XYZ file of C-alpha atoms in Angstrom:
518
model
C 34.045 -56.178 -22.956
C 34.993 -58.819 -20.371
C 36.699 -61.940 -21.772
C 34.506 -65.040 -21.970
C 34.547 -67.361 -18.975
C 36.304 -70.336 -20.536
C 35.630 -72.468 -17.471
C 32.087 -72.842 -18.793
C 33.516 -74.848 -21.680
C 35.033 -77.482 -19.360
C 32.659 -80.178 -18.125
C 35.000 -81.236 -15.296
C 35.579 -79.456 -12.008
C 39.034 -77.851 -11.690
C 40.471 -80.649 -9.507
C 39.135 -83.543 -11.575
C 41.677 -85.131 -13.937
C 40.552 -85.678 -17.513
C 40.003 -89.440 -17.986
C 42.300 -90.963 -20.607
C 40.820 -94.430 -21.157
C 37.439 -96.090 -21.212
C 38.141 -97.733 -17.833
C 39.191 -94.397 -16.377
C 36.014 -92.823 -17.751
C 33.841 -95.507 -16.170
C 35.632 -95.113 -12.826
C 35.285 -91.328 -12.916
C 31.545 -91.473 -13.665
C 30.973 -93.937 -10.824
C 33.098 -91.955 -8.349
C 31.809 -88.511 -9.158
C 28.232 -89.042 -10.365
C 26.908 -87.385 -7.220
C 29.468 -84.565 -7.016
C 29.952 -83.484 -10.627
C 29.197 -79.775 -10.912
C 26.401 -78.873 -13.317
C 27.376 -76.886 -16.398
C 24.472 -74.447 -16.098
C 23.837 -73.206 -12.570
C 22.108 -70.345 -10.818
C 25.385 -68.466 -10.413
C 26.382 -68.656 -14.103
C 23.038 -68.577 -15.919
C 21.701 -65.466 -17.651
C 21.636 -62.886 -14.857
C 18.829 -60.948 -16.541
C 16.542 -63.986 -16.275
C 17.557 -64.430 -12.649
C 16.534 -60.829 -11.956
C 13.036 -61.233 -13.433
C 10.157 -61.088 -10.943
C 6.533 -61.828 -11.823
C 4.346 -61.587 -8.742
C 1.124 -62.699 -10.452
C 2.556 -66.221 -10.523
C 5.041 -65.759 -7.702
C 5.288 -67.070 -4.133
C 1.564 -66.996 -3.395
C 0.546 -68.720 -6.618
C 3.175 -71.422 -6.062
C 1.972 -71.989 -2.504
C -1.636 -72.110 -3.736
C -0.716 -74.969 -6.073
C 0.918 -76.824 -3.163
C -2.225 -76.377 -1.062
C -4.354 -77.549 -3.993
C -2.403 -80.822 -4.094
C -2.815 -81.133 -0.337
C -6.584 -80.715 -0.687
C -6.637 -83.502 -3.266
C -4.869 -85.945 -0.944
C -6.266 -85.045 2.487
C -8.877 -82.868 4.161
C -6.821 -81.071 6.812
C -7.185 -77.462 5.626
C -9.764 -74.928 6.867
C -11.249 -74.532 3.372
C -12.481 -76.797 0.595
C -11.013 -75.182 -2.496
C -8.405 -72.724 -3.753
C -9.890 -69.550 -5.246
C -7.412 -68.110 -7.745
C -8.037 -64.368 -7.589
C -4.386 -63.728 -8.402
C -4.809 -63.718 -12.166
C -7.373 -62.505 -14.691
C -8.294 -65.984 -15.922
C -12.094 -65.824 -16.299
C -12.875 -69.335 -17.502
C -10.880 -70.867 -14.640
C -13.558 -69.348 -12.388
C -16.546 -70.581 -14.426
C -17.041 -67.732 -16.906
C -18.968 -69.310 -19.765
C -17.283 -69.374 -23.193
C -19.111 -67.684 -26.062
C -21.043 -70.451 -27.833
C -20.613 -69.124 -31.373
C -16.851 -68.841 -30.922
C -16.554 -72.429 -29.712
C -18.804 -73.694 -32.497
C -16.710 -72.092 -35.225
C -13.458 -73.190 -33.588
C -14.633 -76.799 -33.330
C -15.646 -76.891 -36.998
C -12.270 -75.489 -38.008
C -10.600 -78.186 -35.916
C -12.638 -80.960 -37.539
C -13.327 -79.936 -41.149
C -14.740 -83.386 -41.950
C -17.913 -82.120 -40.302
C -18.254 -79.689 -43.204
C -18.208 -82.373 -45.900
C -21.436 -82.764 -47.916
C -22.143 -86.226 -46.484
C -22.076 -84.822 -42.924
C -24.039 -81.668 -43.630
C -27.466 -83.048 -42.683
C -26.172 -83.986 -39.223
C -24.067 -80.871 -38.640
C -26.891 -78.530 -39.610
C -28.908 -79.959 -36.721
C -26.114 -79.206 -34.238
C -24.659 -75.932 -35.518
C -26.346 -72.712 -36.693
C -25.878 -71.823 -40.343
C -23.760 -68.725 -39.655
C -21.277 -70.772 -37.603
C -20.974 -73.268 -40.461
C -20.483 -70.509 -43.028
C -17.900 -68.694 -40.888
C -15.881 -71.886 -40.415
C -15.979 -72.567 -44.163
C -14.835 -69.021 -44.918
C -11.997 -69.201 -42.413
C -10.807 -72.560 -43.731
C -10.741 -71.148 -47.263
C -8.138 -68.655 -46.017
C -6.366 -70.909 -43.506
C -6.240 -74.322 -45.148
C -5.512 -76.414 -42.058
C -5.293 -75.117 -38.497
C -2.289 -77.413 -38.137
C -0.254 -75.537 -40.746
C 1.979 -72.513 -40.220
C 0.367 -69.249 -41.239
C 1.846 -65.994 -42.505
C 4.313 -64.756 -39.854
C 2.364 -61.529 -39.401
C -0.890 -63.431 -39.088
C -3.442 -64.734 -41.590
C -4.107 -61.868 -44.066
C -7.891 -62.395 -44.057
C -7.976 -62.127 -40.264
C -5.770 -59.030 -40.263
C -8.215 -57.465 -42.712
C -11.046 -58.183 -40.275
C -9.047 -56.683 -37.400
C -8.451 -53.559 -39.499
C -12.175 -53.367 -40.224
C -12.943 -53.672 -36.494
C -10.535 -50.860 -35.588
C -11.880 -48.634 -38.376
C -15.472 -49.170 -37.254
C -14.579 -48.604 -33.598
C -12.591 -45.400 -34.157
C -14.008 -43.935 -37.361
C -10.616 -43.734 -39.082
C -9.055 -46.035 -41.707
C -6.661 -48.800 -40.667
C -4.123 -50.624 -42.841
C -3.992 -54.404 -42.214
C -0.278 -54.289 -43.093
C 0.245 -52.371 -39.843
C -1.346 -55.156 -37.784
C 0.482 -58.104 -36.224
C -1.405 -61.039 -34.749
C 0.304 -62.360 -31.630
C 0.255 -65.052 -28.935
C -1.875 -62.884 -26.671
C -1.094 -59.224 -26.068
C 1.834 -60.179 -23.800
C 3.880 -61.561 -26.685
C 3.263 -58.358 -28.626
C 4.381 -56.200 -25.703
C 7.547 -58.269 -25.327
C 8.344 -57.997 -29.041
C 7.885 -54.235 -29.103
C 9.936 -53.676 -25.953
C 12.733 -55.799 -27.414
C 12.769 -53.633 -30.557
C 12.759 -50.417 -28.508
C 15.626 -51.484 -26.247
C 19.080 -50.631 -27.587
C 21.064 -51.151 -24.371
C 20.830 -50.785 -20.601
C 20.514 -46.996 -20.891
C 17.191 -47.348 -22.759
C 14.411 -46.123 -20.476
C 10.731 -47.074 -20.620
C 8.127 -45.190 -18.578
C 5.910 -47.624 -16.658
C 3.160 -46.832 -14.149
C 3.321 -47.458 -10.427
C 1.386 -49.631 -9.717
C 1.934 -51.600 -12.941
C 1.218 -54.997 -14.408
C 4.544 -56.819 -13.827
C 4.778 -57.998 -17.443
C 6.463 -54.657 -18.104
C 9.033 -54.671 -15.299
C 9.772 -58.369 -15.900
C 10.353 -57.845 -19.627
C 12.560 -54.820 -19.007
C 14.628 -56.884 -16.552
C 14.993 -59.591 -19.169
C 16.124 -57.015 -21.744
C 18.405 -55.242 -19.243
C 16.586 -51.982 -19.963
C 15.807 -49.268 -17.414
C 12.264 -48.900 -16.035
C 11.341 -45.266 -15.414
C 8.406 -45.304 -12.972
C 5.665 -42.704 -12.828
C 3.210 -42.663 -9.943
C -0.573 -42.958 -10.321
C -2.467 -40.854 -7.768
C -4.608 -43.114 -5.573
C -6.310 -40.153 -3.878
C -7.604 -39.055 -7.296
C -8.879 -42.466 -8.421
C -5.474 -43.546 -9.758
C -5.241 -40.521 -12.038
C -2.239 -39.876 -14.274
C -0.692 -36.429 -13.877
C 1.250 -35.308 -16.958
C 3.409 -33.004 -14.820
C 4.565 -36.063 -12.862
C 5.410 -37.742 -16.172
C 7.571 -34.756 -17.060
C 9.392 -34.957 -13.736
C 10.112 -38.666 -14.264
C 11.448 -38.039 -17.782
C 13.623 -35.086 -16.778
C 15.130 -36.903 -13.814
C 15.890 -39.992 -15.898
C 17.397 -38.064 -18.804
C 19.558 -36.067 -16.381
C 21.075 -39.411 -15.353
C 21.830 -40.339 -18.961
C 18.794 -42.579 -19.481
C 17.444 -42.530 -23.048
C 13.695 -42.431 -22.323
C 12.062 -43.809 -25.465
C 8.555 -45.009 -24.668
C 5.602 -44.549 -22.348
C 3.469 -47.556 -21.352
C -0.163 -46.761 -20.587
C -2.531 -49.495 -19.363
C -6.070 -48.278 -20.076
C -8.313 -49.456 -18.500
C -5.831 -49.946 -15.693
C -4.311 -53.105 -14.286
C -4.183 -53.469 -11.290
C -5.939 -50.184 -10.552
C -9.123 -50.302 -12.671
C -9.126 -46.638 -13.718
C -10.271 -45.473 -17.165
C -8.655 -42.390 -18.687
C -10.708 -39.401 -19.763
C -10.390 -38.167 -23.340
C -8.954 -34.882 -22.054
C -6.234 -36.706 -20.122
C -5.423 -38.808 -23.202
C -4.954 -35.671 -25.299
C -2.516 -34.352 -22.687
C -0.600 -37.632 -22.818
C -0.416 -37.559 -26.622
C 0.851 -33.962 -26.605
C 3.404 -34.910 -23.951
C 4.719 -37.846 -26.000
C 4.862 -35.747 -29.162
C 6.716 -32.878 -27.465
C 9.172 -35.157 -25.667
C 9.768 -37.514 -28.616
C 8.426 -40.585 -26.832
C 6.745 -43.636 -28.390
C 3.308 -44.324 -26.886
C 2.471 -47.946 -26.031
C -1.257 -48.347 -25.367
C -2.240 -51.562 -23.575
C -5.990 -51.644 -24.236
C -6.827 -55.286 -23.523
C -9.639 -54.361 -21.091
C -11.447 -52.050 -23.495
C -14.780 -53.884 -23.174
C -14.528 -54.193 -19.364
C -16.091 -50.769 -18.757
C -18.513 -50.614 -15.807
C -19.656 -46.979 -15.861
C -19.691 -46.176 -19.588
C -21.577 -42.910 -19.179
C -19.150 -41.427 -16.654
C -15.955 -43.166 -17.845
C -16.299 -44.467 -21.425
C -13.391 -46.156 -23.161
C -11.594 -44.210 -25.898
C -8.766 -45.781 -27.851
C -5.561 -43.770 -28.135
C -5.732 -44.239 -31.916
C -9.134 -42.546 -32.057
C -8.099 -39.665 -29.798
C -4.855 -39.158 -31.718
C -6.610 -39.045 -35.089
C -9.166 -36.537 -33.770
C -6.391 -34.087 -32.865
C -4.513 -31.556 -34.982
C -2.693 -32.992 -37.999
C 0.685 -32.140 -36.466
C 0.235 -34.988 -33.957
C -0.756 -37.628 -36.509
C 2.751 -38.945 -37.048
C 3.216 -39.728 -33.343
C 4.588 -43.244 -32.955
C 1.773 -45.262 -31.356
C 1.481 -49.014 -30.839
C -1.821 -50.366 -29.491
C -2.451 -53.842 -28.050
C -5.595 -55.961 -27.694
C -6.365 -59.541 -26.665
C -8.969 -62.320 -26.620
C -8.085 -63.101 -22.987
C -10.171 -60.416 -21.301
C -13.556 -58.778 -21.742
C -16.537 -61.097 -21.990
C -14.530 -63.552 -24.095
C -11.910 -64.669 -21.590
C -10.175 -67.161 -23.897
C -6.831 -66.867 -22.078
C -5.593 -70.356 -22.911
C -5.968 -69.914 -26.665
C -3.343 -67.137 -26.648
C -4.618 -64.689 -29.224
C -4.089 -60.974 -29.630
C -2.808 -58.262 -31.921
C -0.980 -54.983 -32.016
C -1.389 -52.114 -34.475
C 1.525 -49.866 -35.420
C 0.882 -46.229 -36.264
C 3.546 -43.785 -37.411
C 6.371 -46.332 -37.150
C 9.394 -45.974 -39.458
C 9.257 -48.303 -42.496
C 12.701 -49.738 -41.808
C 11.710 -50.533 -38.229
C 8.549 -52.223 -39.543
C 10.772 -54.467 -41.655
C 12.717 -55.409 -38.530
C 9.472 -56.174 -36.702
C 8.535 -58.559 -39.484
C 11.936 -60.230 -39.194
C 11.430 -60.786 -35.469
C 7.940 -62.201 -36.095
C 9.393 -64.552 -38.708
C 11.843 -66.033 -36.198
C 8.848 -67.473 -34.307
C 7.288 -68.586 -37.639
C 3.714 -67.570 -36.749
C 1.272 -66.989 -33.909
C -0.858 -70.033 -33.113
C -3.722 -70.422 -35.548
C -6.383 -71.230 -32.936
C -5.695 -67.891 -31.267
C -5.890 -66.124 -34.622
C -9.323 -67.650 -35.264
C -10.599 -66.295 -31.942
C -9.199 -62.846 -32.785
C -11.216 -62.968 -36.008
C -14.384 -63.882 -34.101
C -13.777 -61.203 -31.449
C -13.424 -58.552 -34.150
C -16.292 -59.777 -36.333
C -18.912 -61.424 -34.083
C -22.461 -62.335 -35.172
C -24.466 -59.367 -36.403
C -28.094 -58.507 -35.854
C -30.332 -60.632 -38.078
C -27.911 -63.580 -38.187
C -28.918 -66.893 -36.551
C -26.394 -66.703 -33.697
C -26.819 -63.036 -32.868
C -29.508 -63.352 -30.199
C -27.652 -66.024 -28.223
C -24.323 -64.212 -28.628
C -25.844 -60.923 -27.460
C -27.473 -62.603 -24.456
C -24.218 -64.295 -23.409
C -22.210 -61.073 -23.686
C -24.843 -59.090 -21.782
C -25.177 -61.701 -19.027
C -21.435 -61.916 -18.396
C -21.015 -58.139 -18.499
C -23.865 -57.485 -16.061
C -22.537 -60.100 -13.669
C -19.004 -58.658 -13.747
C -20.411 -55.215 -13.059
C -22.386 -56.470 -10.040
C -19.435 -58.450 -8.668
C -17.129 -55.460 -9.042
C -19.423 -53.274 -6.949
C -20.070 -55.985 -4.367
C -16.361 -56.604 -3.775
C -15.629 -52.864 -3.652
C -18.306 -52.473 -0.963
C -16.905 -55.485 0.890
C -13.410 -54.010 1.019
C -14.617 -50.556 2.025
C -16.603 -52.081 4.901
C -13.419 -53.540 6.435
C -11.564 -51.725 9.194
C -8.527 -49.869 7.874
C -9.235 -50.675 4.204
C -10.045 -48.210 1.412
C -10.765 -49.192 -2.163
C -11.332 -47.106 -5.283
C -14.021 -48.341 -7.686
C -13.079 -50.301 -10.776
C -14.255 -48.279 -13.760
C -12.647 -50.894 -15.979
C -10.661 -54.162 -16.136
C -11.388 -57.001 -13.694
C -9.471 -56.134 -10.529
C -9.704 -54.130 -7.332
C -6.597 -52.790 -5.596
C -7.518 -51.941 -1.997
C -5.129 -50.204 0.383
C -4.719 -51.992 3.719
C -3.475 -50.246 6.866
C -1.665 -52.906 8.863
C -0.953 -52.884 12.620
C 2.639 -52.250 13.693
C 2.827 -55.745 15.227
C 1.908 -57.299 11.868
C 4.518 -55.208 10.053
C 7.154 -56.190 12.619
C 6.256 -59.873 12.312
C 6.439 -59.670 8.525
C 9.870 -58.068 8.656
C 11.096 -60.694 11.129
C 10.197 -63.292 8.493
C 11.903 -61.314 5.733
C 8.636 -60.578 3.936
C 6.944 -57.419 2.726
C 3.998 -56.671 5.060
C 1.378 -56.973 2.303
C 2.905 -60.265 1.157
C 2.722 -61.508 4.758
C -0.954 -60.477 4.925
C -1.759 -62.228 1.636
C -0.001 -65.442 2.703
C -2.043 -65.452 5.913
C -5.187 -64.922 3.826
C -4.318 -67.891 1.622
C -3.669 -70.152 4.628
C -6.937 -69.155 6.301
C -9.341 -68.968 3.353
C -7.800 -70.584 0.264
C -8.132 -67.241 -1.549
C -5.024 -66.399 -3.570
C -4.424 -62.712 -4.326
C -1.313 -60.698 -5.270
C 0.417 -58.304 -2.845
C 0.751 -54.694 -3.930
C 4.520 -54.943 -3.558
C 4.449 -57.129 -6.673
C 3.062 -54.211 -8.710
C 4.890 -51.309 -7.090
C 3.185 -48.849 -4.764
C 3.783 -45.551 -3.021
C 6.326 -45.972 -0.252
C 4.726 -46.616 3.135
C 1.466 -47.971 1.688
C 0.319 -51.575 1.380
C -2.180 -53.063 -1.052
C -3.245 -56.267 -2.718
C -4.898 -57.017 -6.033
C -7.902 -59.292 -6.298
C -9.972 -60.173 -9.310
C -13.739 -60.110 -8.948
C -14.076 -63.240 -11.083
C -15.322 -65.861 -8.571
C -18.734 -67.190 -9.700
C -21.619 -64.957 -8.714
C -23.513 -67.751 -6.954
C -20.521 -68.132 -4.599
C -19.714 -64.443 -4.277
C -21.457 -63.737 -0.975
C -19.594 -66.542 0.789
C -16.369 -65.365 -0.888
C -16.838 -61.867 0.554
C -17.745 -63.311 3.969
C -14.497 -65.303 4.010
C -12.445 -62.193 3.267
C -14.266 -60.122 5.888
C -13.820 -62.753 8.614
C -10.148 -63.243 7.780
C -9.435 -59.512 7.901
C -11.163 -59.149 11.268
C -9.282 -62.142 12.702
C -5.973 -60.821 11.347
C -6.464 -57.398 12.951
C -7.466 -58.962 16.263
C -4.381 -61.171 16.218
C -1.948 -58.325 15.538
C -3.791 -55.360 16.994
C -1.431 -52.824 18.599
């Protein structure tokens, strides 16, 4: 191990004498206040943090915020608003919150509304089932301002277990469930437990949601990419997985886990049950932990052709020999028809994990004290929404159906828009809330991008932002097959503005090609 850099312990630069008196100290501060070297700098900070890249909120998102400020102070841009299609943030783009969820959350936040003297007023504003749910939750929570159990409120974990059991048809133990600050925090915790040192390898898809590559950079672990096949609708080939594992292990990489995003982000594919069985058998045979990111499980747009199956359900339906496979599944309140990204709620379920490792997971959760209680409440409501016959059911059902139908229409409309553009091909989104079109760029555009030190798709996306105010994410931020260029766009802009949104993209693309045409 290298010796510690003791220069970090000295606040003075090497040529600065240490002041010996108060007067000397005053003189030194006055003379060197503008030249004193900072203790923590880019060159001596944690190198793993410096190496982290997260394109979803990278260069384009930062520039979009700058343009947004410019729009607020002057009217010199060729568009009136920034459209943030770079991130799956539904309520930012006018997706309506679920009324029942907000009603219960507001009552939990202000329990004085549940006092007997307020009941006659509250009962005129809130349905009875919302009142009763808030009262039940507060019986188990106490105050939303208090720390909860580090693993999450037991009552809510019981409801999550009930949800999983009803979804999959197999029993679930609430002690195997951890409530988290969104699914991202759960993924980060699990990857930190899996990583022993820099030789630890984690299989991640290409393209992939950059949470995974960013977290592995932070942990100084080794990403082991496997390629999704765009020509086959972003299919996962188990033989390609085997090649990736064998090549990595031949180099001394300890491949421990496989990350699967299903439905896919950024690619929108939804795995078949047959493919999932192959993946489970592969993980079992190769002694690999399976990490199933299933946060888009309700964003399914062709349920007859491509229904969602959880990995837990598929695993439990297989031969008993596979049942002790180590599987960790993630879910969130941020996606689907709920879209409560800002409340930061999610969970993960552990299956087949060693008891001693489970104890270490609890220790790590305890360091952060607890997940935020507001997010936990929304997890409870996601897992146990109003049921048929209850006062809020009809409105809840209508809101879910309306949002789902609109997302489905917008997905198809944007897919058709992209496929109508010259040199653009786009697979359909069977799930999630993104499209990932491939763009074939003219040689002049590629040369201009390289002259500016930018990836060609990043150059294209920056030009799009400047011309239209639409912020997307270049495919180079997710990883892509060498020699291809893509970008990811959500289809979340409001439906009443969607035609003009598509027209903007079409006009920009045509103008771009005309400008750089070979």
